[in-house]
Coordinates of C-alpha atoms in Angstrom, one line a residue:
M181 CA -164.9 42.3 128.5
Q182 CA -165.5 41.4 132.1
R183 CA -162.6 42.4 134.3
N184 CA -162.5 41.4 138.0
F185 CA -159.5 40.9 140.2
V186 CA -158.9 37.9 142.4
T187 CA -159.0 39.0 146.1
N188 CA -157.0 37.6 149.0
N189 CA -155.8 38.7 152.4
E190 CA -152.6 40.2 151.0
P191 CA -152.6 44.0 150.7
I192 CA -152.2 45.4 147.1
L193 CA -150.7 48.6 148.5
S194 CA -149.2 49.5 151.9
A195 CA -147.2 52.2 153.6
K196 CA -145.1 51.6 156.6
Q197 CA -143.7 54.5 158.7
V198 CA -143.6 56.8 155.6
S199 CA -142.2 60.3 156.4
K200 CA -141.3 63.4 154.5
T201 CA -139.7 66.7 155.7
Y202 CA -139.3 70.0 153.9
G203 CA -136.8 72.5 155.2
G204 CA -136.8 71.1 158.6
H205 CA -140.6 70.9 158.8
C206 CA -142.1 67.4 159.0
V207 CA -145.1 67.3 156.7
L208 CA -145.7 63.6 156.9
D209 CA -144.7 61.7 160.0
K210 CA -144.6 57.8 160.1
V211 CA -147.8 57.1 158.3
S212 CA -148.8 53.5 157.9
F213 CA -151.8 51.7 156.2
E214 CA -152.8 48.7 154.2
L215 CA -155.1 48.7 151.2
H216 CA -156.8 45.5 150.0
S217 CA -158.4 44.6 146.8
G218 CA -162.1 45.7 146.8
E219 CA -161.5 48.2 149.6
V220 CA -162.1 52.0 149.8
L221 CA -159.6 53.7 152.1
C222 CA -160.7 57.3 152.8
V223 CA -158.1 59.9 153.9
V224 CA -159.3 62.9 155.7
G225 CA -157.7 65.9 157.4
E226 CA -157.5 69.7 157.2
N227 CA -155.5 71.6 154.6
G228 CA -151.8 71.0 155.5
A229 CA -152.6 67.6 157.2
G230 CA -150.3 65.8 154.8
K231 CA -152.9 64.3 152.4
S232 CA -151.3 65.8 149.2
T233 CA -147.9 64.7 150.3
L234 CA -149.0 61.1 150.8
I235 CA -150.7 61.1 147.4
K236 CA -147.5 62.4 145.7
I237 CA -145.4 59.8 147.4
L238 CA -147.6 56.9 146.4
S239 CA -147.8 58.2 142.8
G240 CA -144.1 58.7 142.6
A241 CA -144.1 62.4 142.3
I242 CA -141.9 62.9 145.4
R243 CA -139.6 60.6 147.4
P244 CA -140.2 60.0 151.0
D245 CA -137.3 60.5 153.4
S246 CA -138.0 57.2 155.2
G247 CA -140.4 54.3 155.3
I248 CA -141.4 51.5 153.0
I249 CA -144.0 51.3 150.2
G250 CA -145.4 47.9 149.5
V251 CA -147.1 47.0 146.1
H252 CA -148.3 43.5 145.2
G253 CA -145.9 41.9 147.6
G254 CA -142.8 43.9 146.5
T255 CA -141.2 46.6 148.8
Y256 CA -139.8 49.9 147.7
S257 CA -138.1 52.8 149.5
A258 CA -139.5 55.1 146.8
L259 CA -141.3 55.0 143.5
N260 CA -141.0 57.2 140.4
P261 CA -144.1 58.1 138.3
R262 CA -143.3 55.4 135.6
E263 CA -142.9 52.7 138.3
S264 CA -146.1 53.7 140.0
M265 CA -148.1 53.4 136.8
Q266 CA -146.4 50.2 135.8
L267 CA -147.4 48.7 139.2
G268 CA -151.0 49.6 138.5
I269 CA -151.3 52.8 140.6
A270 CA -153.4 55.5 138.9
T271 CA -153.9 58.9 140.4
I272 CA -156.9 61.1 139.5
Y273 CA -156.0 64.7 140.5
Q274 CA -158.4 67.6 140.8
E275 CA -156.7 69.1 137.6
V276 CA -158.0 67.2 134.6
E277 CA -155.2 65.4 132.7
L278 CA -156.8 64.9 129.3
I279 CA -156.2 66.2 125.8
D280 CA -159.1 68.5 124.9
S281 CA -158.5 68.3 121.2
L282 CA -158.9 64.5 121.0
S283 CA -162.0 62.4 121.3
V284 CA -163.1 60.4 124.3
S285 CA -162.0 57.2 122.5
D286 CA -158.6 58.7 121.5
N287 CA -157.9 59.7 125.2
I288 CA -158.8 56.2 126.5
F289 CA -156.4 54.5 124.1
L290 CA -153.7 57.2 124.0
G291 CA -150.3 55.4 123.8
N292 CA -152.0 52.1 123.2
E293 CA -154.0 52.8 120.0
T294 CA -155.9 50.2 118.0
L295 CA -154.1 49.8 114.7
G296 CA -155.5 48.6 111.4
R297 CA -154.0 46.6 108.6
F298 CA -151.5 49.3 107.7
P299 CA -148.6 50.3 110.1
L300 CA -149.2 53.4 112.2
V301 CA -152.7 53.8 111.0
I302 CA -155.4 53.8 113.7
D303 CA -158.5 51.7 113.1
A304 CA -160.9 54.3 114.4
D305 CA -164.1 52.1 114.0
S306 CA -162.6 49.3 116.0
Q307 CA -161.1 51.6 118.6
N308 CA -164.5 53.4 119.1
K309 CA -166.2 50.0 119.4
K310 CA -163.8 49.0 122.2
A311 CA -164.3 52.4 123.9
R312 CA -168.0 51.9 123.8
Q313 CA -167.7 48.5 125.4
I314 CA -165.6 49.9 128.3
L315 CA -168.0 52.8 128.8
D316 CA -171.0 50.5 128.8
M317 CA -169.4 48.1 131.2
L318 CA -168.9 50.9 133.7
H319 CA -172.4 52.4 133.1
I320 CA -171.0 55.7 131.8
D321 CA -173.2 57.5 129.3
I322 CA -170.6 59.4 127.2
D323 CA -170.4 59.5 123.4
E324 CA -167.0 57.9 122.6
K325 CA -166.7 60.2 119.5
M326 CA -167.1 63.5 121.4
L327 CA -164.2 65.8 121.8
V328 CA -163.0 66.1 125.4
E329 CA -163.3 69.9 125.2
D330 CA -167.1 69.5 124.8
L331 CA -167.5 67.3 128.0
S332 CA -168.7 68.5 131.4
A333 CA -166.5 68.5 134.4
A334 CA -168.2 65.3 135.7
Q335 CA -167.7 63.6 132.3
K336 CA -164.1 64.5 132.2
Q337 CA -163.7 63.1 135.8
N338 CA -165.3 59.9 134.7
L339 CA -163.2 59.7 131.6
Q340 CA -160.0 59.8 133.6
I341 CA -161.3 56.9 135.7
V342 CA -162.2 54.9 132.5
K343 CA -158.7 55.6 131.2
A344 CA -157.1 54.3 134.4
F345 CA -159.3 51.2 134.3
H346 CA -158.4 50.5 130.7
Q347 CA -154.7 50.7 131.6
D348 CA -155.2 47.9 134.1
A349 CA -155.0 50.0 137.3
R350 CA -155.2 47.9 140.4
V351 CA -155.2 51.0 142.7
L352 CA -157.1 54.2 142.0
I353 CA -156.2 57.3 144.0
M354 CA -158.9 60.0 143.8
D355 CA -158.1 63.5 145.1
E356 CA -161.2 65.6 145.9
P357 CA -163.0 64.1 142.9
T358 CA -166.4 65.8 143.5
S359 CA -165.1 69.3 144.4
S360 CA -166.4 70.8 141.1
L361 CA -169.5 68.5 140.7
G362 CA -173.2 69.0 141.3
V363 CA -175.4 66.8 143.4
E364 CA -176.5 64.4 140.6
E365 CA -173.0 64.2 139.2
T366 CA -171.6 63.4 142.6
R367 CA -174.2 60.6 143.0
S368 CA -173.2 59.1 139.7
L369 CA -169.5 59.2 140.7
M370 CA -170.3 57.5 144.0
Q371 CA -172.0 54.7 142.0
L372 CA -169.0 54.4 139.8
V373 CA -166.7 54.0 142.9
H374 CA -169.0 51.3 144.2
D375 CA -168.8 49.5 140.8
L376 CA -165.0 49.7 140.7
R377 CA -164.8 48.4 144.3
G378 CA -167.0 45.5 143.3
R379 CA -164.5 44.7 140.5
G380 CA -161.7 44.4 143.0
L381 CA -159.9 47.7 142.6
G382 CA -158.4 49.2 145.7
I383 CA -159.4 52.8 146.0
I384 CA -157.8 55.6 148.1
Y385 CA -160.4 58.4 148.3
I386 CA -159.5 61.9 149.6
S387 CA -162.3 64.3 150.3
H388 CA -163.4 67.1 152.6
Y389 CA -167.0 66.0 152.2
L390 CA -167.6 63.7 155.1
E391 CA -170.9 62.5 153.9
E392 CA -169.1 61.0 150.9
I393 CA -166.5 59.4 153.2
F394 CA -169.2 57.6 155.2
E395 CA -171.1 56.6 152.1
I396 CA -168.3 54.8 150.3
G397 CA -165.5 54.3 152.8
D398 CA -164.5 50.9 154.3
T399 CA -161.6 52.3 156.4
I400 CA -160.8 55.9 157.4
L401 CA -157.3 57.3 157.8
I402 CA -157.3 60.6 159.8
L403 CA -154.3 62.9 159.4
K404 CA -153.6 66.0 161.4
D405 CA -150.5 68.3 161.1
G406 CA -148.7 65.5 159.2
E407 CA -149.3 62.9 161.8
Q408 CA -151.5 59.9 161.7
V409 CA -154.3 60.2 164.3
G410 CA -155.6 56.8 163.6
L411 CA -156.9 54.2 161.1
Y412 CA -160.5 53.2 161.8
P413 CA -163.1 50.9 160.3
R414 CA -166.0 53.1 159.1
A415 CA -168.5 51.2 161.2
D416 CA -166.6 52.0 164.4
I417 CA -166.8 55.8 164.2
D418 CA -169.1 58.6 163.3
V419 CA -168.9 62.1 161.7
N420 CA -168.4 63.9 165.1
F421 CA -165.5 61.6 166.0
V422 CA -163.8 62.4 162.6
I423 CA -164.3 66.1 163.0
H424 CA -163.0 66.1 166.6
N425 CA -159.9 64.2 165.6
M426 CA -159.3 66.3 162.5
V427 CA -159.3 69.6 164.2
G428 CA -158.2 68.9 167.8
R429 CA -155.1 71.0 168.6
D430 CA -153.4 72.9 171.3
A431 CA -154.8 76.4 172.0
S432 CA -151.3 77.8 171.5
M433 CA -151.8 77.3 167.7
F434 CA -154.3 80.3 167.7
F435 CA -153.0 83.8 167.2
V436 CA -154.5 86.1 169.8
R437 CA -155.4 89.3 167.9
E438 CA -155.9 92.8 169.2
R439 CA -159.5 94.0 168.8
V440 CA -160.0 97.5 167.3
P441 CA -163.0 99.7 167.1
I442 CA -165.4 98.9 164.3
G443 CA -167.2 101.7 162.5
A444 CA -170.3 101.9 160.2
D445 CA -170.9 99.9 157.0
Q446 CA -168.3 100.8 154.4
I447 CA -168.5 98.0 151.8
Q448 CA -171.9 96.8 150.4
V449 CA -171.9 93.7 148.2
E450 CA -175.4 93.0 146.9
N451 CA -176.7 90.0 144.9
I452 CA -173.4 89.0 143.3
S453 CA -173.7 86.1 140.9
W454 CA -171.2 84.5 138.5
K455 CA -172.0 81.4 136.5
D456 CA -172.8 78.5 138.8
A457 CA -169.9 79.3 141.2
V458 CA -171.4 82.4 142.9
K459 CA -175.2 82.6 143.5
D460 CA -176.9 85.8 144.7
V461 CA -174.4 86.7 147.5
S462 CA -174.9 89.7 149.7
F463 CA -173.1 91.1 152.7
N464 CA -171.7 94.3 154.2
V465 CA -168.2 94.9 155.7
R466 CA -167.8 97.7 158.2
A467 CA -164.8 100.1 158.6
G468 CA -162.2 98.4 160.7
E469 CA -163.8 95.0 160.4
V470 CA -162.2 91.7 159.3
F471 CA -164.9 89.8 157.6
G472 CA -163.8 86.1 157.3
I473 CA -165.2 83.8 154.6
G474 CA -164.9 80.1 155.1
G475 CA -166.1 77.0 153.2
L476 CA -164.8 73.9 151.4
V477 CA -162.8 73.8 148.3
G478 CA -165.2 74.5 145.4
S479 CA -167.7 76.4 147.7
G480 CA -167.3 79.6 145.7
R481 CA -165.1 81.6 148.0
S482 CA -162.3 82.5 145.6
E483 CA -164.7 83.0 142.7
L484 CA -166.6 85.6 144.9
A485 CA -163.4 87.5 145.5
A486 CA -162.6 87.4 141.8
S487 CA -166.0 88.8 141.0
I488 CA -165.6 91.7 143.4
F489 CA -162.2 92.5 142.0
G490 CA -163.2 92.2 138.4
M491 CA -161.0 89.2 137.6
V492 CA -164.2 87.7 136.2
R493 CA -167.1 89.8 135.0
K494 CA -170.0 89.1 137.3
D495 CA -173.4 88.2 135.8
A496 CA -175.4 90.3 138.3
G497 CA -175.0 92.3 141.4
T498 CA -173.6 95.6 142.7
I499 CA -170.7 96.8 144.8
R500 CA -170.7 100.0 146.8
I501 CA -168.2 101.8 148.9
S502 CA -169.8 104.2 151.4
G503 CA -173.0 104.1 149.5
Q504 CA -171.5 104.9 146.1
E505 CA -172.1 102.3 143.4
L506 CA -169.0 101.2 141.6
S507 CA -168.5 100.2 138.0
I508 CA -166.0 97.3 138.0
N509 CA -165.4 95.3 134.8
N510 CA -161.8 94.5 135.3
P511 CA -159.0 94.7 137.9
K512 CA -158.0 98.1 136.7
D513 CA -161.4 99.4 137.6
A514 CA -161.1 97.8 141.0
I515 CA -157.7 99.4 141.7
K516 CA -159.0 102.8 140.6
N517 CA -161.8 102.4 143.1
K518 CA -159.4 101.6 146.0
I519 CA -160.0 97.8 146.1
C520 CA -157.1 95.5 146.3
F521 CA -156.8 91.7 146.0
I522 CA -154.1 89.5 147.5
T523 CA -154.7 86.3 145.6
E524 CA -154.3 82.7 146.8
D525 CA -151.9 81.9 144.0
R526 CA -149.4 84.8 144.3
K527 CA -146.9 83.2 141.8
K528 CA -149.6 83.0 139.1
Y529 CA -151.5 86.2 139.7
A530 CA -149.5 88.6 141.8
L531 CA -145.8 88.3 141.3
F532 CA -143.8 89.4 138.3
D533 CA -141.1 86.8 138.4
S534 CA -138.9 88.5 135.8
M535 CA -138.8 91.7 137.9
D536 CA -136.9 92.6 141.1
V537 CA -138.4 93.3 144.5
Q538 CA -138.6 97.0 144.0
E539 CA -140.3 96.7 140.6
N540 CA -142.9 94.3 142.1
I541 CA -143.7 96.7 144.9
V542 CA -144.1 99.9 142.9
I543 CA -145.6 98.6 139.7
I544 CA -149.1 100.0 140.1
H545 CA -148.0 103.3 141.7
T546 CA -148.1 105.7 138.8
E547 CA -147.8 109.2 140.4
F548 CA -144.0 109.6 139.9
G549 CA -141.9 112.5 138.8
K550 CA -141.8 113.2 135.1
S551 CA -138.0 112.9 134.7
H552 CA -136.4 109.4 134.7
L553 CA -134.1 110.5 137.6
L554 CA -136.9 111.8 139.8
K555 CA -139.0 108.7 139.0
Q556 CA -136.2 106.4 139.9
K557 CA -135.5 108.2 143.2
K558 CA -139.2 108.1 144.1
E559 CA -139.4 104.4 143.3
N560 CA -136.3 103.7 145.4
S561 CA -137.8 105.6 148.3
L562 CA -141.2 104.0 148.1
A563 CA -139.8 100.5 147.8
K564 CA -137.4 101.0 150.7
S565 CA -140.1 102.3 152.9
M566 CA -142.2 99.2 152.3
I567 CA -139.3 96.8 152.8
D568 CA -138.5 98.5 156.1
K569 CA -142.1 98.6 157.2
L570 CA -142.9 95.0 156.4
H571 CA -139.4 93.6 157.4
I572 CA -138.9 92.0 154.0
A573 CA -135.7 90.0 154.2
V574 CA -133.8 91.2 151.2
D575 CA -130.2 92.2 150.6
N576 CA -131.0 95.0 148.2
T577 CA -134.1 96.2 146.3
E578 CA -132.8 94.9 143.0
E579 CA -132.8 91.3 144.2
S580 CA -135.1 88.9 142.2
V581 CA -138.5 88.5 143.8
I582 CA -138.5 84.8 143.0
S583 CA -135.4 84.3 145.2
L584 CA -137.4 85.3 148.3
S585 CA -139.1 83.0 150.7
G586 CA -142.8 82.5 150.4
G587 CA -143.5 84.8 153.4
N588 CA -141.3 87.6 152.0
Q589 CA -142.9 87.2 148.5
Q590 CA -146.3 87.7 150.2
K591 CA -145.1 90.8 152.1
A592 CA -143.8 92.3 148.8
V593 CA -147.3 91.8 147.3
L594 CA -148.8 93.5 150.4
G595 CA -146.4 96.4 150.1
R596 CA -147.6 97.0 146.6
W597 CA -151.2 97.4 147.8
L598 CA -150.3 99.5 150.8
L599 CA -148.9 102.1 148.4
N600 CA -152.3 102.2 146.8
D601 CA -154.0 103.2 150.1
A602 CA -157.0 101.0 149.3
T603 CA -160.3 101.1 151.2
L604 CA -161.1 97.4 150.8
F605 CA -158.4 94.7 151.1
I606 CA -159.4 91.2 150.0
F607 CA -157.1 88.4 151.2
D608 CA -157.4 85.0 149.7
E609 CA -155.4 82.5 151.9
P610 CA -153.1 85.3 153.1
T611 CA -150.7 83.0 154.9
K612 CA -150.6 80.0 152.5
G613 CA -147.1 78.7 152.2
V614 CA -145.5 81.1 154.7
D615 CA -143.7 80.2 158.0
I616 CA -145.0 80.9 161.5
G617 CA -143.0 84.0 162.0
A618 CA -144.2 85.6 158.7
K619 CA -147.7 84.6 159.5
E620 CA -147.7 86.6 162.7
E621 CA -146.3 89.6 160.8
I622 CA -149.1 89.4 158.2
Y623 CA -151.7 89.1 161.0
K624 CA -150.3 92.2 162.7
L625 CA -150.4 94.1 159.3
I626 CA -154.1 93.1 158.8
I627 CA -154.9 94.4 162.3
E628 CA -153.0 97.6 161.5
L629 CA -155.2 98.1 158.4
A630 CA -158.3 97.5 160.5
R631 CA -157.1 100.1 163.0
K632 CA -156.8 102.6 160.2
G633 CA -160.5 102.0 159.2
K634 CA -159.9 99.8 156.2
S635 CA -162.4 97.0 155.4
I636 CA -160.9 93.5 155.1
I637 CA -162.3 90.4 153.5
M638 CA -160.3 87.4 154.5
I639 CA -160.8 84.0 152.9
S640 CA -159.1 81.1 154.6
S641 CA -159.0 77.3 154.8
D642 CA -157.0 77.6 158.0
M643 CA -159.7 77.4 160.7
P644 CA -157.6 78.7 163.6
E645 CA -156.7 81.7 161.4
L646 CA -160.3 82.2 160.5
L647 CA -161.5 82.1 164.1
S648 CA -158.7 84.1 165.6
M649 CA -158.7 86.9 163.0
S650 CA -162.3 87.5 162.0
D651 CA -164.9 89.7 163.6
R652 CA -167.6 87.9 161.7
I653 CA -167.5 84.8 159.5
G654 CA -169.5 84.2 156.4
I655 CA -170.1 80.5 155.4
M656 CA -170.0 79.6 151.7
R657 CA -171.5 76.4 150.5
E658 CA -172.2 75.4 146.8
G659 CA -171.9 79.0 145.7
R660 CA -174.2 80.6 148.3
L661 CA -173.5 82.5 151.4
I662 CA -175.6 80.4 153.7
K663 CA -175.0 82.3 157.0
I664 CA -173.0 84.9 158.8
L665 CA -171.8 84.2 162.3
D666 CA -170.6 86.6 164.9
N667 CA -167.3 85.3 166.0
Q668 CA -168.1 84.6 169.6
R669 CA -167.8 81.1 171.1
I670 CA -167.6 79.5 167.7
T671 CA -165.4 76.3 167.5
E672 CA -163.7 74.6 164.6
E673 CA -166.2 71.8 164.9
D674 CA -169.0 74.3 164.5
L675 CA -167.4 75.6 161.3
I676 CA -166.9 72.1 159.8
H677 CA -170.5 71.2 160.5
D678 CA -171.6 74.4 158.6
F679 CA -169.1 73.8 155.8
I680 CA -170.5 70.4 155.0
G681 CA -174.1 70.9 156.0
I682 CA -174.3 68.3 158.7

């Protein structure tokens, strides 16, 4: 069952001057490249550089505003998902797209089952045999009869690639494929990419891990703030060149924060562990301090925050406020102990989309008057005070929270926690998906909390944000807090070197 593609000088996939704008903001600006059979094109850039938008355009998930996509000699102004698949473009996203209740073999042949003598009856033995042949050909050691739900993250990742290969993909787009894999699993995936390249597939590989980029890439496309910095043969550049061109930006992009007096240690986090995601993490946060936490996707940052807040039950470790050990088994315990968590995914974990703005703000504030009338008056007063304080753009308090902009939704969530008068505020990507004006308002609010002696943990992938807002920065890598830096004379390049361990 040998399958190799004939190679020539014609690109199998190309983009010419492809652009995309959302709400007047250009997220992808005139990006161009060519991908040839047997080539690995690596795409690098910070969060927000335009990588995800480019993937979605090539896979047909969104339409570009302008530009041309070329596939196998044909040209298209846009693709839809069906066209993209029919043209042999397969996208492997970070989120696994398999059916857990089916076997490995069933997932490989889903929609193209091997039928027996009778109509609509699958010949399981024959199908399993074919699955075994494909797995062996790609040197993947997975039992074809296993249920997908019993596979490891690495095995599921490999299975998605096998499925794409079986469906005659000519182009494989891989989005952060090793973000949840260990060292050995990553090494195996790298070998699989080498094998697929040798069989003539064109591969677009997106990763924050620059060592992977330089191991497997033939060509490197650098994006920054939606713009194409350049397209370079791997042999012509080095890691420092990539880092410099990924992060280089005007100093005006940094928010200049006011520094406030910092007090004594107020929060003690000691030896926190949870599964393989968080490993023996310890640090202190002082009163009035913004303690930044940085690291790559999958480094354990968000899992650490979830462990502190009780969203997951930690396996080990203690949390103290002003020396007093806390018992936190769930978010209710955390709230009772004056800890709040503004999550990265506010729509999933923080907003109640069936409720109005007022209800979202006051939902955890339980000390109201006993009568319904007094309670309603108290709620109205509290909600209005937060709306005015945070400048939430809303016509009335009964407006649906999901009708607000991203920045105003985030401010509504912040208003809820301000009513709780917490001691520790944990922000996970506090300005994700908000505009520049709302960002500055959120930054000023964080500084106001620090001025009042609150302790702040701020997790961010936005390096200018991390550098401009933090008093100290903890670096997470592979579940461990590897170092804590005083935020003096640290550059973005320093952070990236620490994030990736180079």
